[in-house]
């Protein structure tokens, strides 16, 4: 750690990991409800478990992004953070808002939550991923503004690098597109149209800039490859992300009451969206092959390479699978979607945050550059347990999805939704088993922070 | 990457390309905004439909169901439920009203929301409205 103020990142990373655990526990609850429909009913209905699962995911990823920025920007700018105090205040505000919101979901019926938080004044609730009460959404905007101000001022007073710039554009975009969550017209078609300006333009737009910037940072640090080379790659990757991803939004406009021309725009541009992800894979492996030094933190290198591969598989391959309009006609809103959603979120955004934590945490905890060998071995075990089990979750959901599409939509005698669901129970049981392995992987991950702490680092 | 392809060229592609496609996206979105009311002239938004959409949201129905293929995959598609229930708002109301409070042993079941008559009518009107949106022929069949 070169600058004292980078230390604030540690709070953000610890909170991220804690919320990650909560996310997975509720994933397992839902996985069980898929096969034992009355599990925890009516205490925790499926929709409540789902909003806890997905909102915890988003919130902990945001903690991860903010922590990454607080670590990365001072180092790139070669100066202390503009205001570590503001960063800490915002940490507690965000954590309190997040925890209170989750408790709200769990303690009172959702309609009561909508009522007591005054949803009727500015109705924004009750839409997928945007379930937060309107006041929580306003809180998120406040935290995001304070964060951007802090990071922006830091960048302004120090060295300006391409990595910082790209990260800042990505984070600014994140905040700007979130504003569309406040637009909720009665017209269902328009509501859906702009809902995707948050969801799609996040994960297939501005978040890719954040992903690229963090990946580039960790690769510079761990491989020692010339910054000029890395920055050129970064620019061309994010150029491809936005060139394909913005019009690619059209792959969500096939069947929601919007004009037919989106079937062409959406299919053609989103079919090219895998390109930037593929470039990331080539980029990461090339940089590691051309490394000028062997960094002692091999776990971080593994996470970085893993991110580049899994993001390509989850977003690129599993995304491409159902993105062309004639295919999407059959797969739209099935378990295929769930399969892709899991591998893409995990491979791209969960793994990039874990990459950054892996790289930064040893220094944040007062070590020279890396954890002891013993700790890294445990961390690498957790990498494989989580990654492989997530691949299996994806494969089982894909199997369920193919069967669902055939039985419910494609065969000559289409069957009712619930009838088909019963027939998919075996797939869902296997998904749940893979989910338990994922949890074991996560516990292994956390335990890696507590082993080999006193042992020396490998001298690479 | 080769030396002839410089960092500043990459940067210019990023700024130029992103800006160009963002503006194109805005243009398409403006055109779509104008096309939506025409394409969906049959789907009429009454005050009752508006009330129904708020009830839909305030109870997070989308946390279990899909509507026009978006939402959760735990329970059936509702964009076409009005048609699946024989073009009957009464059938929709009767279904929602009759959900057992403590669920169905061993099976997925829908909560009992204790809606009053006015709320039931509103939510049914909203689902009827949704079924009248012109979705370019989706879903492939009545099962959703
Ligand atoms: C890291 C990047 C990505 C993430 C995190 C991601 C995540 C998701 C999620 C969560 C959904 C479900 C949304 C919902 O609940 O309705 C979804 C839908 C979809 N994604 Fe992605 N995605 C990514 C990249 C891609 C890419 C690159 C493609 C295309 C090549 C793609 C194609 C699709 C399509 C076609 C759907 C709609 C599925 C349907 O019709 O039900 N995604 N994505
Ligand atoms: C123990 C492992 C997990 C289990 C059992 C699990 C289970 C589930 C279930 C049952 C759903 C709801 C599907 C539906 O709507 O019917 C869901 C949704 C979702 N989960 Fe997980 N989950 C797990 C881990 C994860 C992880 C690690 C991530 C992040 C990378 C994640 C991200 C998501 C997302 C983005 C959705 C929304 C998907 C969509 O709308 O298409 N889950 N999960
Ligand atoms: Fe998308």
Coordinates of N, CA and C and ligand atoms in Angstrom, one line a residue, chain A residues 20 23-34 46 50 53-54 57-58 60-61 128-129 195 334-351 386 389-390 393 397 417 421 428 431-439, chain B residues 62-66 70-75 108, ligand 2:
Chain A
X20 N -22.1 -10.9 0.2 CA -22.0 -12.0 -0.7 C -22.5 -13.3 0.0
X23 N -26.2 -13.3 0.1 CA -26.7 -13.5 -1.3 C -26.8 -15.0 -1.5
X24 N -25.7 -15.7 -1.2 CA -25.7 -17.2 -1.5 C -26.7 -17.9 -0.7
X25 N -26.8 -17.5 0.6 CA -27.8 -18.3 1.5 C -29.2 -18.1 0.9
X26 N -29.5 -16.9 0.5 CA -30.9 -16.8 -0.1 C -31.0 -17.5 -1.5
X27 N -29.9 -17.6 -2.2 CA -30.0 -18.4 -3.4 C -30.3 -19.8 -3.1
X28 N -29.7 -20.3 -2.0 CA -30.0 -21.7 -1.7 C -31.4 -21.9 -1.2
X29 N -31.9 -20.9 -0.5 CA -33.3 -21.0 -0.1 C -34.3 -21.1 -1.3
X30 N -34.0 -20.2 -2.3 CA -34.8 -20.2 -3.5 C -34.7 -21.6 -4.2
X31 N -33.4 -22.0 -4.3 CA -33.2 -23.3 -5.0 C -34.0 -24.4 -4.4
X32 N -34.2 -24.4 -3.1 CA -35.0 -25.4 -2.4 C -36.4 -25.2 -2.7
X33 N -36.9 -23.9 -2.7 CA -38.3 -23.6 -3.0 C -38.7 -24.0 -4.4
X34 N -37.7 -24.1 -5.3 CA -38.0 -24.6 -6.6 C -38.4 -26.0 -6.6
X46 N -41.2 -16.8 -2.2 CA -40.1 -16.8 -3.2 C -39.7 -15.4 -3.7
X50 N -36.0 -13.8 -3.6 CA -35.4 -13.4 -4.8 C -34.9 -12.0 -4.7
X53 N -31.8 -11.9 -2.7 CA -30.7 -12.5 -3.4 C -30.1 -11.6 -4.5
X54 N -31.0 -11.0 -5.3 CA -30.4 -10.2 -6.4 C -30.0 -8.8 -5.9
X57 N -26.7 -9.0 -4.3 CA -25.7 -9.2 -5.3 C -25.3 -7.8 -5.8
X58 N -26.3 -7.0 -6.2 CA -26.0 -5.7 -6.8 C -25.2 -4.8 -5.8
X60 N -23.5 -5.7 -3.1 CA -22.1 -6.1 -2.8 C -21.1 -5.8 -4.0
X61 N -21.7 -5.9 -5.2 CA -20.8 -5.6 -6.3 C -20.5 -4.1 -6.3
X128 N -38.3 -5.7 -11.4 CA -37.2 -6.6 -11.2 C -35.8 -5.9 -11.0
X129 N -35.1 -6.2 -10.0 CA -33.8 -5.6 -9.6 C -33.9 -4.2 -9.1
X195 N -36.6 0.6 -18.5 CA -36.0 -0.3 -17.4 C -34.7 -0.9 -17.9
X334 N -37.0 -18.0 -19.9 CA -37.0 -19.4 -19.4 C -35.7 -19.6 -18.5
X335 N -35.5 -20.9 -18.1 CA -34.3 -21.2 -17.3 C -33.0 -20.9 -18.1
X336 N -33.1 -20.8 -19.4 CA -31.9 -20.5 -20.2 C -31.5 -19.1 -19.8
X337 N -32.4 -18.2 -19.6 CA -32.1 -16.8 -19.2 C -31.4 -16.9 -17.8
X338 N -32.0 -17.7 -16.9 CA -31.4 -17.8 -15.6 C -30.0 -18.4 -15.7
X339 N -29.8 -19.3 -16.5 CA -28.4 -19.9 -16.7 C -27.4 -18.9 -17.1
X340 N -27.8 -18.1 -18.1 CA -26.9 -17.1 -18.6 C -26.7 -16.0 -17.6
X341 N -27.8 -15.6 -16.9 CA -27.7 -14.5 -15.9 C -26.6 -14.9 -14.8
X342 N -26.7 -16.2 -14.4 CA -25.7 -16.6 -13.4 C -24.3 -16.6 -13.8
X343 N -24.0 -17.3 -15.0 CA -22.6 -17.4 -15.4 C -22.1 -16.0 -15.8
X344 N -22.9 -15.2 -16.4 CA -22.4 -13.9 -16.8 C -22.1 -13.0 -15.6
X345 N -23.0 -12.9 -14.6 CA -22.8 -12.1 -13.5 C -21.6 -12.6 -12.7
X346 N -21.5 -13.9 -12.6 CA -20.4 -14.5 -11.8 C -19.1 -14.2 -12.5
X347 N -19.0 -14.7 -13.8 CA -17.8 -14.6 -14.5 C -17.2 -13.2 -14.7
X348 N -18.1 -12.3 -15.0 CA -17.6 -10.9 -15.2 C -17.5 -10.2 -13.9
X349 N -18.6 -9.9 -13.2 CA -18.5 -9.0 -12.1 C -18.2 -9.5 -10.8
X350 N -18.6 -10.7 -10.4 CA -18.2 -11.3 -9.2 C -16.7 -11.5 -9.2
X351 N -16.2 -12.1 -10.3 CA -14.8 -12.5 -10.4 C -13.9 -11.3 -10.5
X386 N -15.6 -22.5 -6.4 CA -16.7 -21.6 -6.8 C -16.9 -21.6 -8.3
X389 N -18.3 -25.1 -9.6 CA -19.7 -25.3 -9.2 C -20.6 -24.3 -9.9
X390 N -20.2 -23.1 -10.2 CA -21.0 -22.2 -11.0 C -21.2 -22.7 -12.4
X393 N -23.9 -25.2 -12.0 CA -25.2 -24.6 -11.9 C -25.7 -24.2 -13.3
X397 N -29.1 -25.6 -15.2 CA -30.1 -24.7 -15.6 C -30.3 -24.7 -17.1
X417 N -47.2 -24.5 -17.9 CA -46.0 -24.1 -17.2 C -45.7 -25.0 -15.9
X421 N -42.7 -27.6 -15.0 CA -41.8 -27.4 -13.9 C -41.6 -28.7 -13.1
X428 N -33.4 -29.3 -11.1 CA -33.3 -28.3 -10.0 C -32.6 -28.9 -8.8
X431 N -29.0 -28.6 -9.5 CA -28.6 -27.3 -9.3 C -28.3 -26.9 -7.8
X432 N -29.3 -27.4 -7.0 CA -29.1 -27.1 -5.6 C -27.9 -27.7 -5.0
X433 N -27.6 -29.0 -5.4 CA -26.3 -29.6 -4.9 C -25.1 -28.8 -5.3
X434 N -25.1 -28.4 -6.6 CA -24.0 -27.6 -7.1 C -23.9 -26.3 -6.3
X435 N -25.1 -25.7 -5.9 CA -25.1 -24.5 -5.1 C -24.5 -24.7 -3.7
X436 N -24.7 -25.9 -3.1 CA -24.1 -26.2 -1.8 C -22.6 -26.2 -2.0
X437 N -22.1 -26.8 -3.1 CA -20.7 -26.8 -3.3 C -20.2 -25.4 -3.5
X438 N -20.9 -24.5 -4.1 CA -20.6 -23.1 -4.2 C -20.4 -22.5 -2.9
X439 N -21.3 -22.8 -2.0 CA -21.3 -22.2 -0.6 C -20.0 -22.7 0.1
Chain B
X62 N -43.8 -9.5 -10.0 CA -42.8 -9.8 -10.9 C -41.7 -10.7 -10.2
X63 N -41.7 -10.7 -8.9 CA -40.7 -11.5 -8.2 C -40.9 -13.0 -8.3
X64 N -42.1 -13.5 -8.8 CA -42.3 -14.9 -9.1 C -42.6 -15.1 -10.6
X65 N -43.4 -14.2 -11.2 CA -43.9 -14.3 -12.5 C -43.1 -13.6 -13.6
X66 N -43.2 -14.0 -14.8 CA -42.8 -13.1 -15.9 C -44.0 -12.4 -16.5
X70 N -40.5 -11.1 -19.1 CA -39.5 -10.6 -18.1 C -39.9 -10.7 -16.7
X71 N -39.0 -11.0 -15.8 CA -39.3 -11.1 -14.4 C -38.7 -12.4 -13.9
X72 N -39.4 -13.1 -13.0 CA -38.9 -14.4 -12.5 C -39.5 -15.6 -13.1
X73 N -38.8 -16.7 -13.0 CA -39.2 -17.9 -13.8 C -39.8 -19.0 -12.9
X74 N -40.4 -18.5 -11.7 CA -40.9 -19.5 -10.7 C -42.3 -19.8 -11.0
X75 N -43.0 -18.9 -11.6 CA -44.5 -19.1 -11.8 C -44.9 -18.6 -13.2
X108 N -45.4 -25.4 -4.9 CA -45.3 -23.9 -5.1 C -46.7 -23.3 -5.0
Ligands
LIG2 C1 -25.7 -21.2 -4.4 C2 -25.9 -20.7 -5.5 C3 -27.1 -20.1 -6.1 C4 -28.4 -20.5 -6.2 C5 -28.9 -21.8 -5.7 C6 -29.1 -19.5 -6.9 C7 -30.5 -19.6 -7.2 C8 -31.2 -18.6 -7.8 C9 -32.6 -18.7 -8.1 C10 -33.5 -19.8 -7.8 C11 -33.0 -17.6 -8.8 C12 -34.3 -17.2 -9.3 C13 -34.7 -17.7 -10.6 C14 -36.1 -17.3 -10.9 O1 -36.4 -16.2 -11.1 O2 -37.0 -18.2 -11.0 C15 -31.8 -16.8 -8.9 C16 -31.7 -15.5 -9.6 C17 -30.5 -14.9 -9.8 N1 -29.3 -15.1 -9.3 FE1 -28.8 -16.8 -8.2 N2 -28.3 -18.4 -7.2 C18 -27.0 -18.8 -6.7 C19 -25.9 -18.0 -6.8 C20 -25.8 -16.9 -7.5 C21 -24.6 -16.1 -7.8 C22 -23.2 -16.5 -7.3 C23 -24.9 -15.1 -8.5 C24 -24.1 -14.0 -9.1 C25 -23.1 -14.2 -9.8 C26 -26.4 -15.1 -8.8 C27 -27.1 -14.2 -9.5 C28 -28.4 -14.2 -9.8 C29 -29.1 -13.3 -10.7 C30 -28.5 -12.2 -11.5 C31 -30.4 -13.7 -10.7 C32 -31.5 -13.1 -11.6 C33 -31.5 -13.9 -12.8 C34 -32.5 -13.5 -13.9 O3 -33.3 -12.6 -13.7 O4 -32.4 -14.1 -15.0 N3 -26.9 -16.2 -8.1 N4 -30.7 -17.4 -8.3

